[in-house]
């Protein structure tokens, strides 16, 4: 397969939650977790979660 005129490439190699930063920040500053740090999500779900957090500001 040959692809031409490509400006970007996104690889989706599976979903695995990563929340190491959340563990480091816990108790230090207020924050909300969204997206794949909680559990595997679609981009649409993560965007919606971000919108819900923004509404709280």
XYZ file of N, CA and C in Angstrom:
171
model
N 0.853 -1.166 0.000
C 0.000 0.000 0.000
C 0.900 1.230 0.000
N 0.645 2.159 -0.893
C 1.395 3.405 -0.988
C 0.446 4.564 -0.739
N 0.761 5.381 0.245
C -0.057 6.550 0.564
C 0.748 7.802 0.248
N 0.168 8.699 -0.501
C 0.847 9.936 -0.866
C 0.103 11.128 -0.287
N 0.795 12.252 -0.198
C 0.217 13.508 0.291
C -0.368 13.355 1.693
N 0.393 12.743 2.577
C -0.039 12.531 3.956
C 0.576 13.618 4.831
N -0.263 14.297 5.621
C 0.225 15.324 6.539
C 0.449 14.782 7.944
N -0.188 13.703 8.289
C -0.048 13.159 9.640
C -0.418 11.694 9.656
N 0.005 11.027 10.699
C -0.281 9.607 10.850
C -0.581 9.346 12.320
N -1.655 8.641 12.592
C -2.015 8.292 13.960
C -2.101 6.778 14.057
N -1.399 6.232 15.020
C -1.439 4.797 15.244
C -2.315 4.501 16.449
N -3.164 3.525 16.323
C -3.992 3.077 17.436
C -3.564 1.654 17.750
N -2.810 1.515 18.833
C -2.192 0.232 19.129
C -2.800 -0.451 20.344
N -4.051 -0.172 20.606
C -4.701 -0.771 21.759
C -4.853 0.249 22.871
N -5.634 -0.100 23.856
C -5.925 0.827 24.947
C -5.501 0.215 26.267
N -4.761 0.995 27.022
C -4.384 0.578 28.360
C -4.286 1.837 29.215
N -5.069 1.922 30.296
C -5.045 3.125 31.121
C -3.657 3.400 31.696
N -3.251 4.676 31.645
C -2.000 5.126 32.249
C -2.341 6.323 33.118
N -2.137 6.195 34.420
C -2.486 7.276 35.336
C -1.362 7.546 36.334
N -0.131 7.492 35.882
C 0.986 7.743 36.791
C 0.999 9.187 37.273
N 0.663 10.140 36.415
C 0.629 11.542 36.827
C -0.462 11.776 37.860
N -1.611 11.157 37.679
C -2.701 11.295 38.644
C -2.289 10.823 40.027
N -1.539 9.733 40.079
C -1.066 9.220 41.368
C -0.097 10.200 42.017
N 0.746 10.856 41.216
C 1.705 11.825 41.744
C 1.017 13.100 42.229
N -0.046 13.515 41.554
C -0.726 14.766 41.902
C -1.776 14.604 42.997
N -2.188 13.377 43.269
C -3.250 13.134 44.250
C -2.899 13.786 45.587
N -3.809 14.620 46.071
C -3.618 15.300 47.342
C -2.820 16.583 47.259
N -2.173 16.848 46.120
C -1.369 18.063 45.977
C -2.159 19.209 45.373
N -2.902 18.910 44.333
C -3.695 19.928 43.639
C -5.022 19.308 43.218
N -6.061 20.135 43.106
C -7.324 19.583 42.603
C -7.233 19.336 41.091
N -7.743 18.221 40.646
C -7.754 17.916 39.217
C -8.823 16.878 38.936
N -9.159 16.739 37.674
C -10.131 15.745 37.223
C -9.452 14.820 36.233
N -9.820 13.575 36.281
C -9.311 12.609 35.311
C -10.350 12.440 34.202
N -9.875 12.389 32.968
C -10.755 12.131 31.830
C -10.043 11.194 30.864
N -10.799 10.605 29.992
C -10.234 9.821 28.904
C -9.631 8.495 29.325
N -8.577 8.105 28.620
C -8.004 6.776 28.767
C -7.282 6.539 30.087
N -7.015 7.587 30.883
C -6.376 7.321 32.177
C -7.344 6.599 33.109
N -8.634 6.691 32.838
C -9.641 5.998 33.645
C -9.868 4.583 33.146
N -10.118 4.470 31.876
C -10.396 3.189 31.218
C -10.378 3.456 29.720
N -10.213 2.433 28.917
C -10.229 2.652 27.473
C -11.490 3.392 27.034
N -11.296 4.441 26.248
C -12.390 5.288 25.788
C -12.206 5.596 24.305
N -13.281 6.024 23.696
C -13.181 6.557 22.338
C -12.814 8.033 22.446
N -12.376 8.617 21.352
C -12.063 10.046 21.341
C -13.301 10.859 21.684
N -14.452 10.444 21.177
C -15.695 11.173 21.457
C -16.006 11.174 22.947
N -15.812 10.045 23.612
C -16.072 9.969 25.052
C -15.109 10.866 25.831
N -13.849 10.866 25.453
C -12.865 11.701 26.144
C -13.178 13.181 25.950
N -13.594 13.567 24.753
C -13.954 14.966 24.495
C -15.160 15.357 25.329
N -16.141 14.491 25.411
C -17.325 14.779 26.219
C -16.951 14.903 27.698
N -16.091 14.019 28.174
C -15.642 14.112 29.565
C -14.913 15.432 29.806
N -14.093 15.862 28.857
C -13.411 17.151 28.971
C -14.394 18.302 29.005
N -15.445 18.215 28.216
C -16.483 19.246 28.208
C -17.170 19.319 29.567
N -17.478 18.165 30.151
C -18.125 18.157 31.467
C -17.222 18.791 32.531
N -15.923 18.550 32.457
C -14.993 19.170 33.405
C -14.943 20.678 33.169
N -14.936 21.096 31.916
C -14.905 22.532 31.604
C -16.149 23.233 32.133
N -17.291 22.583 32.096
C -18.526 23.182 32.625
C -18.408 23.469 34.119
N -17.595 22.689 34.834
C -17.440 22.888 36.274
C -16.583 24.110 36.611
N -15.810 24.608 35.650
C -14.904 25.741 35.923
C -15.649 27.029 36.140
